[in-house]
Amino acid sequence: MNKFKYYFVLLIASITIISCNKDKDEPEQVPLRDYKVQYAADKDSIVKYLKTNYIKEVTANFDITIEKIPAGGTQVSIWDQTTYPLQIRKVYNNDVDYEVYYLILNKGVGQSPLNSDRINASYRGTLLNGTQFDSSYGLGRSFELYMNSSQAVIDGWGEIFPQFKTGTPNAAGPDGTITYKDYGAGVMFLPSGLAYYGGGTDNIPAYSPLVFSFKLFDLQRLDHDGDGVLDVNEDINGDGYVYDLRNTTKFPTPPATMKDDTDGDGIADFVDTDDDGDGFSTYYEVTKPTNQVGWVDGVFNGLSTYYPWDPVADNPNTPNTDETEPRGIPRRPTGALANPALPESITNPKSYVPADYTAAGRLRIHLDKTYPFPRK
Ligand SMILES: [Ca+2]
Ligand SMILES: [Ca+2]
Ligand SMILES: [Ca+2]
Ligand SMILES: [Ca+2]
């Protein structure tokens, strides 16, 4: 996958270079097609594909075989079958409102990746004519879903994988390999605008809609702005997706549902190092006071210098390490005033009570514009 993306970057570069050399009588490259026009054509092709192909087999391991319905055949098309109801995800990208079709063969039992996380997945890609252009041969590989990563996969993957969940690892095999069970498995039918678009490869013609069958084995949460808060906890509306909307070419008029921007400065929380815009970095705000690391008042308060998002329990699988972090990122303190005779202020703060570190749904201090108090 990675090499395709790289190829695409090279192609863009060559278009630029060639158009700069126009006056030297070199051949002029055709500009990229209009995304909306191309999507209309792709959608027709994909719907036709779904109505003229059928699911021949889905194995116990969720390996799917799709074949063209032969002339006169009575097989029920992917479009009409009801065993795996056709799903649609609405996607806004390059100012196009896409409707992406996909099938859920198995939802999975673990966690769903955010569209900026790293996943371990296997895949098989085919063109609409059924030709396979690539495959991981059933083996899991690591992929970056985040579209701005230099290692990123195509945008369509970032849109569809979050609809699935990871599996459960089996005990490691004799050679140390890890296999999974109960993983998410599906098929996505991507318009070219969410795949390689005008960038082709030896195996993928330009402007090809693509079909990927895939399995989602595992994931790794990432912290793209390095502020100590994982992307998944910076997805404020909790829909499983975050977008860097500063790219106004790609997202000229994004719907409100794509925004996760606490301070409204146009920088989404997952790439904003001061999420509430109060002048204190998030990293600073989620740093534990030094007297709260280790043993505090006879209670083990964790060894991390930073609060986790929520309290963390000890992991029973690591008997020699105590991972306990009983305090998550606190909310603005709600305990007694230092001096009850005076109003709350920067010099007369309230004290923290235990629930300030654990209450469900609390507004954590790095997202609370009223705390710390503004500096005068
Ligand atoms: Ca972060
Ligand atoms: Ca922001
Ligand atoms: Ca942030
Ligand atoms: Ca802040």
Short mmCIF file of C-alpha atoms and ligand atoms in Angstrom, two decimals:
data_model
loop_
_atom_site.label_atom_id
_atom_site.label_comp_id
_atom_site.label_asym_id
_atom_site.label_seq_id
_atom_site.Cartn_x
_atom_site.Cartn_y
_atom_site.Cartn_z
CA MET A 1 0.00 0.00 0.00
CA ASN A 2 2.69 2.44 1.03
CA LYS A 3 4.46 2.37 -2.25
CA PHE A 4 1.26 3.30 -4.05
CA LYS A 5 0.82 6.39 -1.92
CA TYR A 6 4.43 7.30 -2.58
CA TYR A 7 3.89 6.82 -6.26
CA PHE A 8 0.92 9.16 -6.07
CA VAL A 9 3.05 11.83 -4.45
CA LEU A 10 5.63 11.45 -7.20
CA LEU A 11 2.97 11.75 -9.83
CA ILE A 12 1.69 15.02 -8.39
CA ALA A 13 5.25 16.33 -8.36
CA SER A 14 5.78 15.41 -11.99
CA ILE A 15 2.59 17.19 -13.03
CA THR A 16 3.86 20.33 -11.38
CA ILE A 17 7.25 20.09 -12.96
CA ILE A 18 5.91 19.40 -16.42
CA SER A 19 3.39 22.23 -16.31
CA CYS A 20 6.25 24.57 -15.34
CA ASN A 21 8.05 23.54 -18.50
CA LYS A 22 5.13 24.21 -20.82
CA ASP A 23 6.98 26.82 -22.82
CA LYS A 24 9.66 24.26 -23.66
CA ASP A 25 7.22 22.37 -25.83
CA GLU A 26 7.06 19.37 -23.55
CA PRO A 27 3.85 17.34 -23.46
CA GLU A 28 1.26 18.84 -21.14
CA GLN A 29 -0.13 16.51 -18.50
CA VAL A 30 -3.87 16.29 -18.18
CA PRO A 31 -5.02 17.94 -14.94
CA LEU A 32 -6.76 15.80 -12.35
CA ARG A 33 -10.40 15.23 -13.12
CA ASP A 34 -13.15 17.03 -11.23
CA TYR A 35 -13.85 15.02 -8.08
CA LYS A 36 -17.64 15.38 -8.24
CA VAL A 37 -17.84 14.33 -11.88
CA GLN A 38 -15.55 11.37 -11.27
CA TYR A 39 -17.56 10.29 -8.23
CA ALA A 40 -20.79 10.22 -10.25
CA ALA A 41 -19.11 7.88 -12.74
CA ASP A 42 -17.55 5.75 -10.01
CA LYS A 43 -20.83 5.44 -8.16
CA ASP A 44 -22.53 4.15 -11.30
CA SER A 45 -19.75 1.61 -11.78
CA ILE A 46 -19.86 0.45 -8.16
CA VAL A 47 -23.65 0.07 -8.08
CA LYS A 48 -23.49 -1.87 -11.34
CA TYR A 49 -20.80 -4.08 -9.80
CA LEU A 50 -22.92 -4.71 -6.71
CA LYS A 51 -25.90 -5.65 -8.87
CA THR A 52 -23.97 -8.01 -11.18
CA ASN A 53 -21.74 -9.82 -8.66
CA TYR A 54 -22.63 -12.22 -5.89
CA ILE A 55 -21.10 -13.64 -2.74
CA LYS A 56 -20.04 -17.16 -3.67
CA GLU A 57 -18.62 -18.10 -0.30
CA VAL A 58 -17.68 -16.75 3.11
CA THR A 59 -15.48 -19.19 5.02
CA ALA A 60 -15.38 -19.65 8.79
CA ASN A 61 -12.32 -17.37 8.75
CA PHE A 62 -14.27 -14.71 6.85
CA ASP A 63 -12.45 -15.19 3.58
CA ILE A 64 -14.96 -14.03 1.01
CA THR A 65 -15.23 -15.01 -2.64
CA ILE A 66 -17.11 -12.63 -4.92
CA GLU A 67 -17.89 -13.64 -8.49
CA LYS A 68 -19.74 -12.23 -11.43
CA ILE A 69 -23.22 -13.64 -11.90
CA PRO A 70 -22.98 -15.74 -15.09
CA ALA A 71 -25.38 -15.10 -17.97
CA GLY A 72 -28.75 -16.58 -17.03
CA GLY A 73 -27.52 -17.20 -13.48
CA THR A 74 -29.97 -17.10 -10.57
CA GLN A 75 -27.45 -16.10 -7.89
CA VAL A 76 -28.60 -13.20 -5.74
CA SER A 77 -26.48 -10.10 -6.25
CA ILE A 78 -24.54 -8.39 -3.48
CA TRP A 79 -27.04 -5.55 -3.84
CA ASP A 80 -30.08 -7.79 -3.30
CA GLN A 81 -28.77 -10.37 -0.82
CA THR A 82 -29.73 -9.93 2.84
CA THR A 83 -27.22 -12.17 4.64
CA TYR A 84 -24.77 -9.28 4.92
CA PRO A 85 -26.88 -6.13 4.58
CA LEU A 86 -25.16 -3.50 2.45
CA GLN A 87 -23.91 -0.68 4.67
CA ILE A 88 -23.39 2.94 3.68
CA ARG A 89 -21.06 5.47 5.26
CA LYS A 90 -21.37 9.11 4.30
CA VAL A 91 -17.94 10.70 3.78
CA TYR A 92 -17.04 14.31 3.01
CA ASN A 93 -13.73 14.57 1.15
CA ASN A 94 -12.45 16.95 -1.56
CA ASP A 95 -15.82 18.74 -1.33
CA VAL A 96 -17.64 15.58 -2.45
CA ASP A 97 -20.39 13.96 -0.38
CA TYR A 98 -19.54 10.31 -0.87
CA GLU A 99 -21.68 7.34 0.06
CA VAL A 100 -19.33 4.45 0.60
CA TYR A 101 -20.74 0.94 0.42
CA TYR A 102 -19.34 -1.80 2.61
CA LEU A 103 -20.25 -5.20 4.05
CA ILE A 104 -19.84 -6.39 7.61
CA LEU A 105 -18.88 -10.08 7.59
CA ASN A 106 -17.98 -9.91 11.28
CA LYS A 107 -18.03 -6.87 13.51
CA GLY A 108 -15.18 -7.96 15.83
CA VAL A 109 -15.12 -7.96 19.63
CA GLY A 110 -12.30 -5.61 20.64
CA GLN A 111 -11.79 -1.89 20.14
CA SER A 112 -12.57 0.22 17.10
CA PRO A 113 -9.66 2.21 15.68
CA LEU A 114 -9.94 5.95 15.35
CA ASN A 115 -9.27 7.08 11.78
CA SER A 116 -5.88 8.32 13.00
CA ASP A 117 -4.74 5.15 14.76
CA ARG A 118 -2.33 2.45 13.64
CA ILE A 119 -3.90 -0.88 12.75
CA ASN A 120 -2.79 -4.41 12.09
CA ALA A 121 -4.87 -5.80 9.26
CA SER A 122 -4.83 -8.17 6.32
CA TYR A 123 -6.36 -7.25 2.98
CA ARG A 124 -7.02 -8.30 -0.56
CA GLY A 125 -7.68 -5.70 -3.24
CA THR A 126 -9.44 -6.20 -6.55
CA LEU A 127 -10.63 -4.03 -9.40
CA LEU A 128 -14.32 -4.02 -10.34
CA ASN A 129 -13.54 -6.54 -13.08
CA GLY A 130 -12.45 -8.99 -10.40
CA THR A 131 -8.71 -8.74 -11.05
CA GLN A 132 -6.69 -8.94 -7.85
CA PHE A 133 -4.06 -6.19 -7.76
CA ASP A 134 -2.66 -6.75 -4.29
CA SER A 135 -2.94 -8.94 -1.22
CA SER A 136 -1.27 -9.44 2.14
CA TYR A 137 -1.83 -13.19 1.70
CA GLY A 138 -3.89 -13.37 4.87
CA LEU A 139 -1.09 -11.95 7.01
CA GLY A 140 -1.57 -8.96 9.25
CA ARG A 141 0.45 -5.86 8.42
CA SER A 142 0.78 -2.52 10.16
CA PHE A 143 -0.90 0.52 8.59
CA GLU A 144 -1.28 4.18 9.49
CA LEU A 145 -4.85 5.32 8.97
CA TYR A 146 -4.12 9.02 9.54
CA MET A 147 -4.39 10.68 6.15
CA ASN A 148 -1.67 13.25 6.86
CA SER A 149 0.91 10.62 7.80
CA SER A 150 3.66 10.07 5.25
CA GLN A 151 2.94 6.37 5.70
CA ALA A 152 -0.81 6.79 5.34
CA VAL A 153 -3.01 4.39 3.48
CA ILE A 154 -5.77 5.62 1.18
CA ASP A 155 -8.50 7.75 2.73
CA GLY A 156 -11.17 5.09 2.23
CA TRP A 157 -9.46 2.79 4.71
CA GLY A 158 -9.54 5.49 7.38
CA GLU A 159 -13.26 5.87 6.81
CA ILE A 160 -14.27 2.21 6.90
CA PHE A 161 -11.94 0.47 9.39
CA PRO A 162 -13.33 2.49 12.35
CA GLN A 163 -16.67 0.79 11.69
CA PHE A 164 -15.08 -2.51 12.80
CA LYS A 165 -13.48 -3.87 15.94
CA THR A 166 -10.26 -5.71 16.58
CA GLY A 167 -9.99 -9.38 17.53
CA THR A 168 -8.56 -11.30 20.45
CA PRO A 169 -5.01 -12.66 20.23
CA ASN A 170 -4.56 -16.41 20.47
CA ALA A 171 -1.66 -17.75 22.48
CA ALA A 172 1.57 -17.22 20.53
CA GLY A 173 2.49 -20.10 18.25
CA PRO A 174 5.72 -22.13 18.59
CA ASP A 175 7.55 -19.66 16.32
CA GLY A 176 6.23 -16.69 18.29
CA THR A 177 3.66 -15.66 15.71
CA ILE A 178 0.47 -14.17 17.04
CA THR A 179 -2.84 -15.04 15.45
CA TYR A 180 -6.26 -13.64 16.24
CA LYS A 181 -9.81 -14.77 16.58
CA ASP A 182 -13.13 -12.91 16.61
CA TYR A 183 -11.65 -10.07 14.54
CA GLY A 184 -13.61 -7.63 12.45
CA ALA A 185 -13.89 -8.61 8.80
CA GLY A 186 -15.55 -6.89 5.90
CA VAL A 187 -15.50 -5.66 2.33
CA MET A 188 -15.33 -2.02 1.19
CA PHE A 189 -16.23 -0.73 -2.25
CA LEU A 190 -14.29 2.49 -2.70
CA PRO A 191 -14.75 5.22 -5.29
CA SER A 192 -11.44 6.29 -6.79
CA GLY A 193 -11.56 9.62 -4.93
CA LEU A 194 -11.08 7.71 -1.67
CA ALA A 195 -8.44 5.45 -3.24
CA TYR A 196 -5.63 6.38 -5.68
CA TYR A 197 -7.69 8.70 -7.88
CA GLY A 198 -5.61 9.94 -10.82
CA GLY A 199 -2.52 8.16 -9.56
CA GLY A 200 -2.30 4.68 -11.01
CA THR A 201 0.22 1.90 -10.67
CA ASP A 202 1.22 -0.99 -12.86
CA ASN A 203 -1.73 -2.90 -11.43
CA ILE A 204 -4.24 -0.12 -10.77
CA PRO A 205 -5.36 2.08 -13.67
CA ALA A 206 -5.97 5.76 -12.83
CA TYR A 207 -9.50 6.53 -11.56
CA SER A 208 -10.22 2.95 -10.53
CA PRO A 209 -12.86 2.19 -7.92
CA LEU A 210 -11.43 -0.55 -5.70
CA VAL A 211 -12.81 -3.46 -3.71
CA PHE A 212 -10.97 -4.47 -0.53
CA SER A 213 -11.82 -7.44 1.62
CA PHE A 214 -10.06 -7.14 4.95
CA LYS A 215 -9.63 -8.33 8.52
CA LEU A 216 -8.89 -6.03 11.45
CA PHE A 217 -6.70 -7.88 13.94
CA ASP A 218 -5.31 -5.26 16.31
CA LEU A 219 -4.69 -1.56 16.79
CA GLN A 220 -2.37 0.89 18.48
CA ARG A 221 -3.67 4.19 19.84
CA LEU A 222 -1.59 7.21 18.83
CA ASP A 223 -1.06 10.73 20.22
CA HIS A 224 -0.47 12.87 17.15
CA ASP A 225 0.15 16.19 18.90
CA GLY A 226 2.25 14.62 21.68
CA ASP A 227 0.29 16.40 24.41
CA GLY A 228 -0.09 13.27 26.53
CA VAL A 229 -3.70 12.68 25.51
CA LEU A 230 -4.36 9.92 22.99
CA ASP A 231 -6.16 10.89 19.79
CA VAL A 232 -9.07 8.67 20.79
CA ASN A 233 -9.58 10.89 23.85
CA GLU A 234 -9.39 14.02 21.71
CA ASP A 235 -12.33 12.84 19.61
CA ILE A 236 -14.66 15.19 21.46
CA ASN A 237 -17.92 14.13 19.80
CA GLY A 238 -16.95 10.47 20.16
CA ASP A 239 -17.88 9.46 16.63
CA GLY A 240 -14.62 7.58 16.01
CA TYR A 241 -13.21 10.10 13.56
CA VAL A 242 -10.93 13.16 13.78
CA TYR A 243 -10.01 15.44 10.89
CA ASP A 244 -7.37 18.14 10.48
CA LEU A 245 -9.67 20.64 8.80
CA ARG A 246 -6.87 23.16 8.22
CA ASN A 247 -6.61 21.53 4.80
CA THR A 248 -9.31 23.72 3.23
CA THR A 249 -8.61 22.37 -0.25
CA LYS A 250 -9.73 18.95 0.85
CA PHE A 251 -12.36 20.18 3.31
CA PRO A 252 -13.72 23.55 2.09
CA THR A 253 -17.10 23.34 3.88
CA PRO A 254 -16.96 20.48 6.40
CA PRO A 255 -20.11 19.57 8.31
CA ALA A 256 -20.09 20.31 12.05
CA THR A 257 -19.87 16.59 12.81
CA MET A 258 -16.29 16.56 11.49
CA LYS A 259 -15.13 19.16 14.02
CA ASP A 260 -13.53 18.24 17.35
CA ASP A 261 -12.21 21.66 18.33
CA THR A 262 -12.67 22.67 21.98
CA ASP A 263 -11.37 26.23 21.69
CA GLY A 264 -12.75 26.85 18.22
CA ASP A 265 -9.42 28.09 16.84
CA GLY A 266 -9.73 25.94 13.72
CA ILE A 267 -7.17 23.44 15.00
CA ALA A 268 -8.75 20.12 15.93
CA ASP A 269 -7.96 18.92 19.46
CA PHE A 270 -5.90 15.94 18.26
CA VAL A 271 -3.43 18.32 16.58
CA ASP A 272 -3.82 21.20 19.09
CA THR A 273 -1.27 21.34 21.91
CA ASP A 274 -3.40 23.82 23.91
CA ASP A 275 -6.86 22.35 23.58
CA ASP A 276 -8.79 24.94 25.58
CA GLY A 277 -6.75 27.88 24.28
CA ASP A 278 -6.02 29.22 27.76
CA GLY A 279 -2.30 29.70 27.18
CA PHE A 280 -1.34 26.66 29.27
CA SER A 281 -0.29 23.70 27.17
CA THR A 282 -2.33 20.54 27.54
CA TYR A 283 0.90 18.72 28.38
CA TYR A 284 1.42 21.08 31.32
CA GLU A 285 -2.18 20.74 32.44
CA VAL A 286 -2.12 16.94 32.52
CA THR A 287 1.17 16.83 34.42
CA LYS A 288 0.85 15.55 37.98
CA PRO A 289 2.18 17.78 40.74
CA THR A 290 5.45 16.14 41.82
CA ASN A 291 4.04 15.40 45.28
CA GLN A 292 1.34 13.25 43.71
CA VAL A 293 3.65 10.70 42.08
CA GLY A 294 4.13 7.37 43.87
CA TRP A 295 2.76 6.92 47.37
CA VAL A 296 0.38 9.66 48.47
CA ASP A 297 -1.22 9.53 51.92
CA GLY A 298 -0.68 5.78 52.13
CA VAL A 299 -2.19 5.17 48.69
CA PHE A 300 -0.19 4.14 45.62
CA ASN A 301 -0.85 6.88 43.12
CA GLY A 302 1.01 5.49 40.13
CA LEU A 303 4.50 6.18 38.85
CA SER A 304 3.55 8.14 35.76
CA THR A 305 4.38 11.83 35.76
CA TYR A 306 1.16 12.44 33.83
CA TYR A 307 -2.44 11.71 34.61
CA PRO A 308 -3.98 9.09 32.38
CA TRP A 309 -7.32 10.02 30.81
CA ASP A 310 -9.17 7.79 33.25
CA PRO A 311 -7.93 5.76 36.22
CA VAL A 312 -5.94 2.67 35.20
CA ALA A 313 -6.15 -0.66 37.03
CA ASP A 314 -3.18 -2.92 37.67
CA ASN A 315 -2.60 -5.42 34.86
CA PRO A 316 -2.80 -8.93 36.37
CA ASN A 317 -0.65 -10.30 33.50
CA THR A 318 2.41 -8.36 34.73
CA PRO A 319 2.79 -9.48 38.36
CA ASN A 320 6.10 -7.65 38.86
CA THR A 321 4.79 -4.25 37.84
CA ASP A 322 2.01 -2.21 39.41
CA GLU A 323 0.35 -0.20 36.65
CA THR A 324 -2.20 1.28 39.00
CA GLU A 325 -3.04 4.91 38.25
CA PRO A 326 -6.01 5.66 40.51
CA ARG A 327 -6.37 9.22 39.34
CA GLY A 328 -7.34 10.29 35.86
CA ILE A 329 -7.05 13.84 34.53
CA PRO A 330 -8.96 15.91 37.10
CA ARG A 331 -11.73 18.40 36.59
CA ARG A 332 -11.58 21.87 38.12
CA PRO A 333 -11.41 21.19 41.88
CA THR A 334 -14.70 21.20 43.79
CA GLY A 335 -13.48 20.83 47.42
CA ALA A 336 -13.15 23.38 50.18
CA LEU A 337 -11.67 26.83 49.58
CA ALA A 338 -8.23 27.43 51.05
CA ASN A 339 -9.74 30.40 52.87
CA PRO A 340 -13.51 29.97 53.13
CA ALA A 341 -13.93 33.63 53.98
CA LEU A 342 -12.69 34.73 50.56
CA PRO A 343 -14.02 34.02 47.07
CA GLU A 344 -12.36 31.43 44.82
CA SER A 345 -9.41 32.93 42.96
CA ILE A 346 -5.97 32.09 41.70
CA THR A 347 -4.61 32.75 45.21
CA ASN A 348 -7.56 31.13 47.00
CA PRO A 349 -8.22 27.89 45.12
CA LYS A 350 -10.53 25.05 46.04
CA SER A 351 -8.96 21.75 47.01
CA TYR A 352 -9.34 18.54 45.03
CA VAL A 353 -11.67 15.80 46.25
CA PRO A 354 -11.29 12.17 45.07
CA ALA A 355 -14.25 12.39 42.68
CA ASP A 356 -12.51 15.24 40.84
CA TYR A 357 -10.14 12.60 39.41
CA THR A 358 -12.66 9.92 38.62
CA ALA A 359 -16.16 11.29 37.99
CA ALA A 360 -17.67 10.03 34.76
CA GLY A 361 -18.16 12.74 32.14
CA ARG A 362 -16.15 15.32 34.07
CA LEU A 363 -14.80 18.28 32.10
CA ARG A 364 -11.08 17.70 32.42
CA ILE A 365 -8.96 20.73 33.25
CA HIS A 366 -7.13 20.82 29.93
CA LEU A 367 -10.49 21.25 28.21
CA ASP A 368 -11.86 23.73 30.76
CA LYS A 369 -11.33 27.32 29.63
CA THR A 370 -12.13 28.56 33.16
CA TYR A 371 -9.20 26.75 34.74
CA PRO A 372 -6.52 27.55 35.67
CA PHE A 373 -7.73 31.07 36.25
CA PRO A 374 -6.55 33.51 33.59
CA ARG A 375 -3.20 35.05 34.45
CA LYS A 376 -3.42 38.76 35.19
CA CA B 1 -2.98 14.24 21.84
CA CA B 2 -8.43 23.91 18.85
CA CA B 3 -4.55 18.18 21.92
CA CA B 4 -4.68 24.61 27.89
#
